[in-house]
Short mmCIF file of N, CA and C in Angstrom, two decimals:
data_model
loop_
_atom_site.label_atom_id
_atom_site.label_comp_id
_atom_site.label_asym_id
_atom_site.label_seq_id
_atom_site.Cartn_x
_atom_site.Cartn_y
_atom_site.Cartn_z
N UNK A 1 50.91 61.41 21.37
CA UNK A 1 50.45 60.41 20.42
C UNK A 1 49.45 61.07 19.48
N UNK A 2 49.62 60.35 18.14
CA UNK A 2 48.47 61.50 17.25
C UNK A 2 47.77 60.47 17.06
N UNK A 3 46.07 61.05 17.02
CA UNK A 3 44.87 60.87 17.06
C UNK A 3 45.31 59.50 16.11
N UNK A 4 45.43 59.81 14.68
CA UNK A 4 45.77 58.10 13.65
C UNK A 4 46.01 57.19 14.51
N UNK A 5 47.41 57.64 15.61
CA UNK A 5 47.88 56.36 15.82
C UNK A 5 46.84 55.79 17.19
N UNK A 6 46.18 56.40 17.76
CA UNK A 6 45.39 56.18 18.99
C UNK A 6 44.32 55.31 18.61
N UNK A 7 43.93 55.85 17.01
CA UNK A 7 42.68 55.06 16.62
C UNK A 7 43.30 53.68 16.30
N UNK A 8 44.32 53.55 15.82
CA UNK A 8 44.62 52.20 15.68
C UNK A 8 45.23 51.48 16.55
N UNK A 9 45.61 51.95 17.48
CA UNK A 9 45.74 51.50 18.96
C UNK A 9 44.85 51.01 19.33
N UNK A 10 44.01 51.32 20.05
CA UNK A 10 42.29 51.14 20.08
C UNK A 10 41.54 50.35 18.93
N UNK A 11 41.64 50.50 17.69
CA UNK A 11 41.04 49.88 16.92
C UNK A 11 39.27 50.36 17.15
N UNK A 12 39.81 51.39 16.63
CA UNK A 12 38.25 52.39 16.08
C UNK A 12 38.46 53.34 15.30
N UNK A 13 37.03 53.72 14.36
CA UNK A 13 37.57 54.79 13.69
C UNK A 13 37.54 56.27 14.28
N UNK A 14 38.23 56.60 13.19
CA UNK A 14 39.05 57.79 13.70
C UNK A 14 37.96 59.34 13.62
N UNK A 15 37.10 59.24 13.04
CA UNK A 15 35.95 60.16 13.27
C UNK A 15 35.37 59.89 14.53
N UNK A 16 35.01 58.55 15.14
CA UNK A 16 34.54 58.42 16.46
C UNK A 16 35.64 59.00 17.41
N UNK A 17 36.83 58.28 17.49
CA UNK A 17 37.88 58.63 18.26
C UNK A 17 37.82 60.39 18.16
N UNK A 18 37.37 61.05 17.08
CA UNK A 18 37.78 62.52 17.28
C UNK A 18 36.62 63.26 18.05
N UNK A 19 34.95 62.68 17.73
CA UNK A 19 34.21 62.48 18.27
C UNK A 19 34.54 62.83 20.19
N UNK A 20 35.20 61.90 20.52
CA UNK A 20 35.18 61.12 22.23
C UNK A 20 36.15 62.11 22.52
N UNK A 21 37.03 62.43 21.47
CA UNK A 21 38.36 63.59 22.50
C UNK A 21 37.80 64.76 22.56
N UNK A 22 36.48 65.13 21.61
CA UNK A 22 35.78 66.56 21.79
C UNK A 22 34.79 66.77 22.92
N UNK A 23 34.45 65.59 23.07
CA UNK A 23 33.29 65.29 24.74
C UNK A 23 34.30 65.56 25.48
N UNK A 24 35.67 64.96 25.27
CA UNK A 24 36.77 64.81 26.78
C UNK A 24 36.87 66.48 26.62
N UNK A 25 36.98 67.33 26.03
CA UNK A 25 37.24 68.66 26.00
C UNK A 25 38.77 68.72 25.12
N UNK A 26 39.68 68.27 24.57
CA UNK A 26 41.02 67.38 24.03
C UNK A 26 40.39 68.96 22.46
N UNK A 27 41.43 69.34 22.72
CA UNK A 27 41.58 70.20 21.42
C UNK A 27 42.39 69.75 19.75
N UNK A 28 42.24 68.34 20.11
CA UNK A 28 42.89 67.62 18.64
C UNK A 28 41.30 67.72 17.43
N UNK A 29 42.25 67.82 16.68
CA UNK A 29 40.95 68.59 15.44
C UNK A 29 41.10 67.64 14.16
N UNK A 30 42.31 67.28 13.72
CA UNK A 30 42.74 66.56 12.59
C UNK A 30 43.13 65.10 13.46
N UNK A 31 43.53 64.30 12.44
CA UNK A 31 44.29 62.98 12.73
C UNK A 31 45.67 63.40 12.73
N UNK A 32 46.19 64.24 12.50
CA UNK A 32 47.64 64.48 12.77
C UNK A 32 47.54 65.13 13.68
N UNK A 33 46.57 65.80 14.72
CA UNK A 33 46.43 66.52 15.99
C UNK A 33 47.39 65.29 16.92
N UNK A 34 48.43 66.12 17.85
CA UNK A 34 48.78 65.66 18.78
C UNK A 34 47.61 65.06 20.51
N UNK A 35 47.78 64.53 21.10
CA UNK A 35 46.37 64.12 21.73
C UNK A 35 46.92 64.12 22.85
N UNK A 36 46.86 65.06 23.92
CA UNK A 36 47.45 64.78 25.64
C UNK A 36 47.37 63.56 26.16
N UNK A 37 48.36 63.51 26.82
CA UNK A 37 48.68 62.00 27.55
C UNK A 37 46.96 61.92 28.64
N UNK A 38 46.96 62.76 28.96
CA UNK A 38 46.16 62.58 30.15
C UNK A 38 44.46 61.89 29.34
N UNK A 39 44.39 62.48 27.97
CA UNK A 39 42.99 62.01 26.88
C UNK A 39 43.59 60.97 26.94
N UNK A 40 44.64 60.05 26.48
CA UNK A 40 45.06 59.49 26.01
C UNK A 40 44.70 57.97 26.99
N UNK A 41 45.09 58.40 28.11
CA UNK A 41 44.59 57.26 29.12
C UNK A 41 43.17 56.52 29.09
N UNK A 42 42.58 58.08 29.60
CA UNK A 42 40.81 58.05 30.01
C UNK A 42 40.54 57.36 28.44
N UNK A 43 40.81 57.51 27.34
CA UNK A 43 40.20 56.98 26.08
C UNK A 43 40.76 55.27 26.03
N UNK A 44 41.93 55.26 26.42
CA UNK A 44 42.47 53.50 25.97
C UNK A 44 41.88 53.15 27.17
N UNK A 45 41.52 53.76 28.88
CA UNK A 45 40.88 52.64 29.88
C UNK A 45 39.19 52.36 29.15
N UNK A 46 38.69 53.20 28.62
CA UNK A 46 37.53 53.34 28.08
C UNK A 46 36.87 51.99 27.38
N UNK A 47 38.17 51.97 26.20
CA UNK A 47 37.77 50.93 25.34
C UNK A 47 38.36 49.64 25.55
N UNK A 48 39.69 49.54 26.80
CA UNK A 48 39.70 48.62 27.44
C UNK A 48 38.74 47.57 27.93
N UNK A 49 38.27 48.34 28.93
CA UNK A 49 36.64 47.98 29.41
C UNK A 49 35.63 47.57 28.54
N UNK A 50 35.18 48.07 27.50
CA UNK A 50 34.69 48.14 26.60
C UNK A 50 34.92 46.82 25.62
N UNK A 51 36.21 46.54 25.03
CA UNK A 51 36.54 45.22 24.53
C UNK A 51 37.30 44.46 25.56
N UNK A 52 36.75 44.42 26.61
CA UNK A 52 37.21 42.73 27.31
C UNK A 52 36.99 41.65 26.33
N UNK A 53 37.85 40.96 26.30
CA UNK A 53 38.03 39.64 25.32
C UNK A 53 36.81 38.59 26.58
N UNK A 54 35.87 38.38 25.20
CA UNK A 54 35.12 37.25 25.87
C UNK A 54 35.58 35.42 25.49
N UNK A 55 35.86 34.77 26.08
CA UNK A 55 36.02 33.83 25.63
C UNK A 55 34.78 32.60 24.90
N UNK A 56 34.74 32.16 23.95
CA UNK A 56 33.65 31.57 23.60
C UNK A 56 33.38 30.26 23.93
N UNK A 57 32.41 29.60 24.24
CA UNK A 57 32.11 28.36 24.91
C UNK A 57 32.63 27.78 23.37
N UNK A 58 33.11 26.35 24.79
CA UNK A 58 33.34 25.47 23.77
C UNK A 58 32.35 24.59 23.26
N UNK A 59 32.36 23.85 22.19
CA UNK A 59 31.33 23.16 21.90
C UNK A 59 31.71 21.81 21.56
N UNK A 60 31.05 20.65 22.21
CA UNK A 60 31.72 19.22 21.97
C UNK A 60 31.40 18.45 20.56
N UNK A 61 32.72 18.40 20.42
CA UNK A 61 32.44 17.71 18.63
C UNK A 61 31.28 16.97 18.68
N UNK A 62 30.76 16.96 16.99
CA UNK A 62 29.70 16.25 16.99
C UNK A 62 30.09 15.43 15.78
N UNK A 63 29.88 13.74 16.24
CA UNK A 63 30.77 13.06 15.10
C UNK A 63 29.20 12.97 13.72
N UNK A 64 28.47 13.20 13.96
CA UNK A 64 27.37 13.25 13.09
C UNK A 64 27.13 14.44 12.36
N UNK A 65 27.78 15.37 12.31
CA UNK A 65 27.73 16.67 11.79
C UNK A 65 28.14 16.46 10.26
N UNK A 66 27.60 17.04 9.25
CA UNK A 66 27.58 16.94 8.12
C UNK A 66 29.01 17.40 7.36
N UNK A 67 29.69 16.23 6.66
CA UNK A 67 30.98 17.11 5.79
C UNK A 67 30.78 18.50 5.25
N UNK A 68 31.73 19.15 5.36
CA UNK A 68 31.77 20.33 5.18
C UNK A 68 31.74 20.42 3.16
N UNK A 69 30.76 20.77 2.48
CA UNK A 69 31.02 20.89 1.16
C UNK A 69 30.91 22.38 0.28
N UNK A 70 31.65 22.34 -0.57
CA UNK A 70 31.89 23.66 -1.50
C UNK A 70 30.44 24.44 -1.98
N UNK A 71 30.42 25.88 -1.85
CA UNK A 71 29.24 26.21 -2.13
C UNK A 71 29.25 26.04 -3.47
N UNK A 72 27.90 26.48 -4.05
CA UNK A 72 27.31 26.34 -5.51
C UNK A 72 27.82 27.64 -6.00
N UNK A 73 28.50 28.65 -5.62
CA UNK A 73 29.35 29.52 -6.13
C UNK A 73 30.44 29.31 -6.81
N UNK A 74 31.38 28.95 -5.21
CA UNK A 74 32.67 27.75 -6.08
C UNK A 74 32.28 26.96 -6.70
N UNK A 75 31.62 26.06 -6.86
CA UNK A 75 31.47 24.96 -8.01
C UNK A 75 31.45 25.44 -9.25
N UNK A 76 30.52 26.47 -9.26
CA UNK A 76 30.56 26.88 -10.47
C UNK A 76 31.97 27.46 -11.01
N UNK A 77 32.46 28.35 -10.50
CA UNK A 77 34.01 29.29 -10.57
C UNK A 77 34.87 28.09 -11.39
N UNK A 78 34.90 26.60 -10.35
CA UNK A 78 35.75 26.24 -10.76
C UNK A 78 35.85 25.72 -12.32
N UNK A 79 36.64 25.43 -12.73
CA UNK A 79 36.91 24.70 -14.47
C UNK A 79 37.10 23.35 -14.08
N UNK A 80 36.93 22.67 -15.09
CA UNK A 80 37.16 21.22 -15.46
C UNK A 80 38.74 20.78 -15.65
N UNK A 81 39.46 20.24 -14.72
CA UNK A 81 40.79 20.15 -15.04
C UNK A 81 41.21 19.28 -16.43
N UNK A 82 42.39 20.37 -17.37
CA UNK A 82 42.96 19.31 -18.65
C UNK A 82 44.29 19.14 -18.69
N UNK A 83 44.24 17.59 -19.28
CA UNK A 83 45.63 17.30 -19.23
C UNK A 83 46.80 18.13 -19.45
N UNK A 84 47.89 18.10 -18.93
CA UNK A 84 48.82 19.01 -18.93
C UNK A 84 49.75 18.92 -20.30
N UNK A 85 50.10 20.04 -21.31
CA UNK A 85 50.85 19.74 -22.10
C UNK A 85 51.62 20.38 -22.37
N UNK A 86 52.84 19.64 -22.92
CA UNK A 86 54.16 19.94 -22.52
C UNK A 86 54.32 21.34 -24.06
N UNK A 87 55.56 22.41 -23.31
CA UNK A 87 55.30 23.43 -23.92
C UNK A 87 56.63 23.54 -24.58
N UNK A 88 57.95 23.50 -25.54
CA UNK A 88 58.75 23.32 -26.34
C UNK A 88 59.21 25.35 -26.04
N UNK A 89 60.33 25.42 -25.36
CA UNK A 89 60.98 26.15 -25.40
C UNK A 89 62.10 26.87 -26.07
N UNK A 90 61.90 28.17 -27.05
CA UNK A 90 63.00 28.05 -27.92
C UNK A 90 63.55 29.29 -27.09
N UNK A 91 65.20 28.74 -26.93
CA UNK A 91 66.20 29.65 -26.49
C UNK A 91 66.69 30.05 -28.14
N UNK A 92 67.01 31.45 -27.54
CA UNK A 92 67.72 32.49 -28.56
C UNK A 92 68.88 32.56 -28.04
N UNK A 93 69.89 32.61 -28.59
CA UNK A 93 71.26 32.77 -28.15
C UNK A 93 71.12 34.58 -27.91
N UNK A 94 71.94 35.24 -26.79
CA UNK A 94 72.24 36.15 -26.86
C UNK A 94 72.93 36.66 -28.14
N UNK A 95 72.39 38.36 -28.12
CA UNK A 95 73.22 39.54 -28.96
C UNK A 95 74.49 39.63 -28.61
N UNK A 96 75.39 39.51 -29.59
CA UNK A 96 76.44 40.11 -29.34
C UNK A 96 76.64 41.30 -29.41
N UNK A 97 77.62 41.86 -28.18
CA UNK A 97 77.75 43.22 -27.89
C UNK A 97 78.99 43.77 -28.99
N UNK A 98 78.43 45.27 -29.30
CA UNK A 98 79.91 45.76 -30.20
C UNK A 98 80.69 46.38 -29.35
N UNK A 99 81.89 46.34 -29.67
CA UNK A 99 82.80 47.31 -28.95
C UNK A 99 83.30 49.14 -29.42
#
């Protein structure tokens, strides 16, 4: 597996990832370096461990919680909507081809 694809396997960058295979002793040098199966493990149990999915508490609706409204960014961005007007299409007849 090459180093690119390990980092995005993992989902880290790829200077760290080259970083961790030079501690492992892993003679991959570039991102197109091939990466031994055996680095390859010890690095994905690593960050396995590492990103356990935490689940987040839930939180019980709150019917008093304030409508959600547009920041003063968008407000501004947006334009003033105008009536729509109709746009008069002129077709051209095709060129005739010479022979």
């Amino acid at each position: 597996m090459k180093v690119s694809e390990l980092a995005q396997k993992i989902k880290i960058g790829t200077k760290d990832l080259l970083a961790e295979l030079k501690s492992l002793g892993s003679r991959a040098a570039s991102l197109s370096s091939t990466v031994e199966e055996s680095a390859v493990k010890q690095i994905v149990e690593k960050y396995k461990k590492a990103a356990a999915p935490v689940k987040p508490a839930k939180k019980p609706a709150d019917s008093a919680a304030p409508a959600k409204t547009k920041s003063s960014k968008a407000a501004a961005v947006e334009k003033p909507s105008k009536p729509a007007v109709k746009v008069k299409k002129i077709v051209k007849p095709a060129p005739k081809l010479l022979k």
